[in-house]
Amino acid sequence: MMFEHVLFLSVYLFAIGLYGLITSRNMVRALMCLELILNSVNINLVTFSDIFDSRQLKGNIFSIFIIAVAAAEAAIGLAIVSSIHRNRKSTRINQSNLLNN
Amino acid sequence: MDLPGPTHDILVAFLGSVLLLGGMGVVLLTNPIYSAFSLGLVLVCISLFYISSNSFFVAAAQLLIYVGAINVLIIFAVMFMNGSEYSNDSYFCTVGDGVTSLVCISIFFSLITIISDTSWYGIIWTTRSNQIIEQDLISTAQQIGIHLSTDFYLPFELISIILLVSLIGVITMARQ
């Protein structure tokens, strides 16, 4: 059944996004992997809304909310990264110890 | 879009293979600009998935917001920070990478076994049986609009306030 294959793809995106989020040393790449995780959640919501709830479409509305929150999150994250880059001339995750000194 | 069976299968297989390669490219490519473009490819393929599962409004929102706003913002941020430090950023494997890959692969296979063991046909049958049989005379976009203005009115307004506050915060943080 093709419905489960779409779920497998979303699980793959979640797993590889989690791996990249933990192991990446660049902050912008960590934000990209966070977008991958949010997209896997969106794929799950839209697929279940199409299969189980094709009259009410509440999964689509929740995925629209998630897209809006992801837009706000990406804007704030990239502003924080550019502010850190302005102060420390680096975007490595392990060098961002601004609270330390 | 209710495509016939083999066309839908071929479409899902093609988009799935592109998603596999694009997801690997986002994480494993060494230059961040290449991984940003790979992320754009993944987002476009996900919006095509939404079109194939009858939800056109979410597909349009995905194309407009993710590809048009977030991915362009990420590419701008990658190009804004100079790329000289990324070139000597040699990707060497540490112990933490191995442990993380082990944990992620175990999460992947456990979720796949859970999805395979669940009997989806029973759940579909129980939800289809007690669903109100009504003719859908209105389109899905109109239905989403009706839900956003009646049931989900308070979360909709809260989302607009969150977007306003976060964008004002971004502007004050970026121009100091």
XYZ file of C-alpha atoms in Angstrom:
277
model
C 0.000 0.000 0.000
C 1.430 3.357 -0.987
C 0.202 5.093 2.157
C 2.727 3.219 4.316
C 5.546 4.022 1.903
C 4.885 7.735 2.409
C 5.071 7.112 6.174
C 8.413 5.331 5.653
C 9.707 8.374 3.786
C 8.650 10.643 6.613
C 10.405 8.391 9.146
C 13.544 8.537 6.979
C 13.424 12.343 6.883
C 12.941 12.476 10.666
C 15.876 10.134 11.348
C 18.308 11.860 9.004
C 17.221 15.277 10.259
C 17.851 14.199 13.853
C 21.291 12.857 12.897
C 22.213 16.087 11.134
C 20.842 18.238 13.961
C 23.015 16.480 16.526
C 26.224 16.045 14.561
C 26.440 19.253 12.519
C 29.084 21.783 13.519
C 27.600 24.651 11.544
C 24.590 26.519 12.959
C 22.924 27.161 9.598
C 23.112 23.466 8.760
C 21.491 22.666 12.112
C 18.615 24.994 11.181
C 18.275 23.227 7.830
C 18.040 19.846 9.566
C 15.380 21.305 11.888
C 13.359 22.227 8.803
C 13.679 18.602 7.649
C 12.219 17.370 10.956
C 9.284 19.818 10.742
C 8.637 18.714 7.168
C 8.469 15.065 8.200
C 5.809 16.026 10.771
C 3.920 17.884 8.049
C 4.028 14.873 5.717
C 2.535 12.716 8.474
C -0.246 15.225 9.204
C -1.230 15.685 5.561
C -1.163 11.947 4.820
C -3.316 11.038 7.810
C -5.692 13.895 6.994
C -6.062 12.541 3.466
C -6.608 8.934 4.562
C -8.651 9.211 7.750
C -10.243 12.650 7.774
C -10.912 13.689 4.202
C -14.148 15.492 5.180
C -12.893 17.711 7.975
C -9.318 18.457 6.831
C -8.026 19.279 10.306
C -4.587 17.831 9.556
C -4.153 20.389 6.806
C -4.946 23.219 9.227
C -2.443 21.931 11.776
C 0.206 21.673 9.063
C -0.471 25.306 8.090
C 0.077 26.314 11.727
C 3.320 24.327 11.799
C 4.485 26.055 8.597
C 3.818 29.490 10.168
C 5.685 28.605 13.357
C 8.565 27.229 11.258
C 8.795 30.514 9.367
C 9.044 32.474 12.632
C 11.584 29.975 13.998
C 13.802 30.190 10.903
C 13.769 34.003 10.976
C 14.705 34.170 14.664
C 17.342 31.443 14.334
C 19.052 33.088 11.394
C 19.011 36.482 13.152
C 20.668 34.887 16.203
C 23.257 33.202 13.954
C 24.067 36.481 12.188
C 24.367 38.280 15.538
C 26.745 35.597 16.845
C 28.696 35.759 13.586
C 29.037 39.532 13.971
C 30.432 39.173 17.478
C 32.581 36.057 17.211
C 33.388 35.865 13.464
C 32.412 32.204 13.508
C 29.294 30.073 13.234
C 30.668 26.892 14.751
C 28.338 25.483 17.368
C 31.069 24.552 19.833
C 32.532 28.082 19.833
C 29.362 29.954 20.790
C 30.137 30.649 24.450
C 28.957 34.252 24.614
C 27.338 33.733 28.013
C 30.625 32.481 29.420
C 32.573 35.715 29.363
C -5.349 14.528 -7.441
C -6.753 11.076 -7.953
C -4.309 9.657 -10.435
C -4.698 6.114 -11.745
C -2.770 3.436 -9.893
C 0.474 2.865 -11.845
C 0.992 6.576 -12.505
C 0.625 7.325 -8.807
C 3.041 4.517 -7.915
C 5.646 5.737 -10.383
C 5.255 9.313 -9.104
C 5.645 8.268 -5.467
C 8.680 6.098 -6.287
C 10.373 8.908 -8.223
C 9.685 11.526 -5.535
C 10.826 9.096 -2.861
C 14.148 8.448 -4.549
C 14.705 12.198 -4.963
C 13.836 12.667 -1.282
C 16.307 9.967 -0.224
C 19.168 11.538 -2.180
C 18.215 15.101 -1.167
C 18.000 14.239 2.518
C 21.413 12.595 2.362
C 22.719 15.675 0.551
C 21.440 18.109 3.198
C 23.317 16.319 5.947
C 26.400 14.925 4.254
C 27.546 17.578 1.755
C 30.497 19.536 3.094
C 29.733 22.936 1.527
C 26.658 24.517 3.188
C 25.507 26.257 -0.011
C 25.114 22.893 -1.740
C 23.153 21.536 1.208
C 20.918 24.648 1.131
C 20.068 24.023 -2.540
C 19.509 20.348 -1.734
C 17.073 21.451 0.968
C 15.194 23.452 -1.671
C 14.934 20.331 -3.852
C 13.582 18.335 -0.893
C 10.964 21.016 -0.142
C 9.742 21.115 -3.750
C 9.415 17.310 -3.776
C 7.428 17.435 -0.507
C 5.016 19.943 -2.046
C 4.537 17.549 -4.995
C 3.708 14.859 -2.413
C 1.020 17.137 -1.012
C -0.438 17.627 -4.489
C -0.570 13.856 -4.989
C -2.480 13.501 -1.695
C -5.306 15.909 -2.603
C -4.269 18.831 -0.403
C -3.566 21.648 -2.805
C -3.733 24.525 -0.344
C -0.965 23.086 1.833
C 1.095 22.433 -1.301
C 0.771 26.069 -2.345
C 1.587 27.253 1.188
C 4.607 24.931 1.253
C 5.899 26.305 -2.051
C 5.297 29.933 -1.068
C 6.546 29.883 2.521
C 9.180 27.153 2.615
C 10.740 27.467 -0.823
C 10.007 31.144 -1.321
C 10.773 32.501 2.130
C 12.645 30.102 4.414
C 14.947 28.558 1.832
C 15.803 31.937 0.314
C 16.518 33.231 3.846
C 18.792 30.253 4.547
C 20.662 30.729 1.254
C 21.033 34.424 2.086
C 22.419 33.563 5.526
C 24.888 31.061 4.053
C 26.083 33.594 1.504
C 26.146 36.383 4.118
C 28.610 34.577 6.351
C 31.760 34.278 4.331
C 32.554 30.811 3.162
C 36.267 30.820 3.862
C 35.933 29.025 7.157
C 33.873 26.205 5.701
C 36.566 25.085 3.288
C 39.029 24.059 5.961
C 36.239 22.478 7.967
C 37.288 18.931 7.283
C 34.629 16.406 8.121
C 36.225 13.856 10.406
C 34.229 11.197 12.207
C 34.303 11.185 15.974
C 32.884 8.800 18.553
C 29.829 10.999 19.003
C 28.951 10.729 15.310
C 29.028 6.949 15.503
C 26.870 6.849 18.629
C 24.413 9.327 17.084
C 24.169 7.364 13.842
C 23.557 4.171 15.856
C 20.766 5.865 17.847
C 19.169 7.363 14.717
C 19.288 4.048 12.822
C 17.690 2.275 15.790
C 14.929 4.948 15.932
C 14.411 4.533 12.164
C 14.034 0.755 12.267
C 11.877 0.736 15.398
C 9.465 3.262 13.831
C 9.383 1.232 10.597
C 8.515 -1.957 12.490
C 5.801 -0.088 14.413
C 4.280 1.246 11.167
C 4.435 -2.196 9.568
C 2.816 -3.913 12.556
C -0.102 -1.498 12.855
C -3.269 -2.684 11.121
C -4.205 0.406 9.143
C -7.095 -1.279 7.356
C -9.026 -1.731 10.614
C -8.513 1.912 11.558
C -9.626 3.076 8.109
C -12.710 0.865 8.321
C -13.710 2.182 11.775
C -13.215 5.810 10.805
C -15.024 5.454 7.494
C -18.023 3.771 9.140
C -18.910 6.530 11.592
C -18.134 9.371 9.268
C -20.990 11.580 8.222
C -21.819 10.910 4.616
C -22.190 14.288 3.044
C -21.593 15.570 -0.407
C -18.606 17.843 -0.547
C -20.032 20.655 -2.599
C -17.350 23.072 -1.488
C -13.694 22.749 -2.325
C -10.960 21.977 0.184
C -9.609 25.523 0.205
C -13.050 26.884 1.098
C -13.358 24.251 3.799
C -9.976 25.227 5.266
C -11.093 28.855 5.281
C -14.329 27.981 7.065
C -12.440 26.007 9.716
C -9.896 28.799 10.191
C -12.625 31.365 10.775
C -14.872 29.289 13.036
C -13.204 26.444 14.936
C -9.594 27.544 14.804
C -10.160 31.287 15.142
C -8.183 31.770 18.364
C -5.073 29.787 17.209
C -5.183 31.701 13.925
C -5.038 35.044 15.721
C -2.350 33.759 18.084
C -0.259 32.676 15.078
C -0.537 36.166 13.617
C 0.569 37.705 16.930
C 3.493 35.263 17.147
C 4.599 36.161 13.608
C 4.379 39.907 14.361
C 6.344 39.652 17.617
C 9.008 37.364 16.144
C 9.564 39.555 13.088
C 9.872 42.697 15.235
C 12.362 40.818 17.410
C 14.319 39.725 14.349
C 14.537 43.307 13.063
C 15.726 44.696 16.392
C 18.244 41.875 16.746
C 19.632 42.232 13.235
C 20.106 46.013 13.127
C 21.890 46.584 16.400
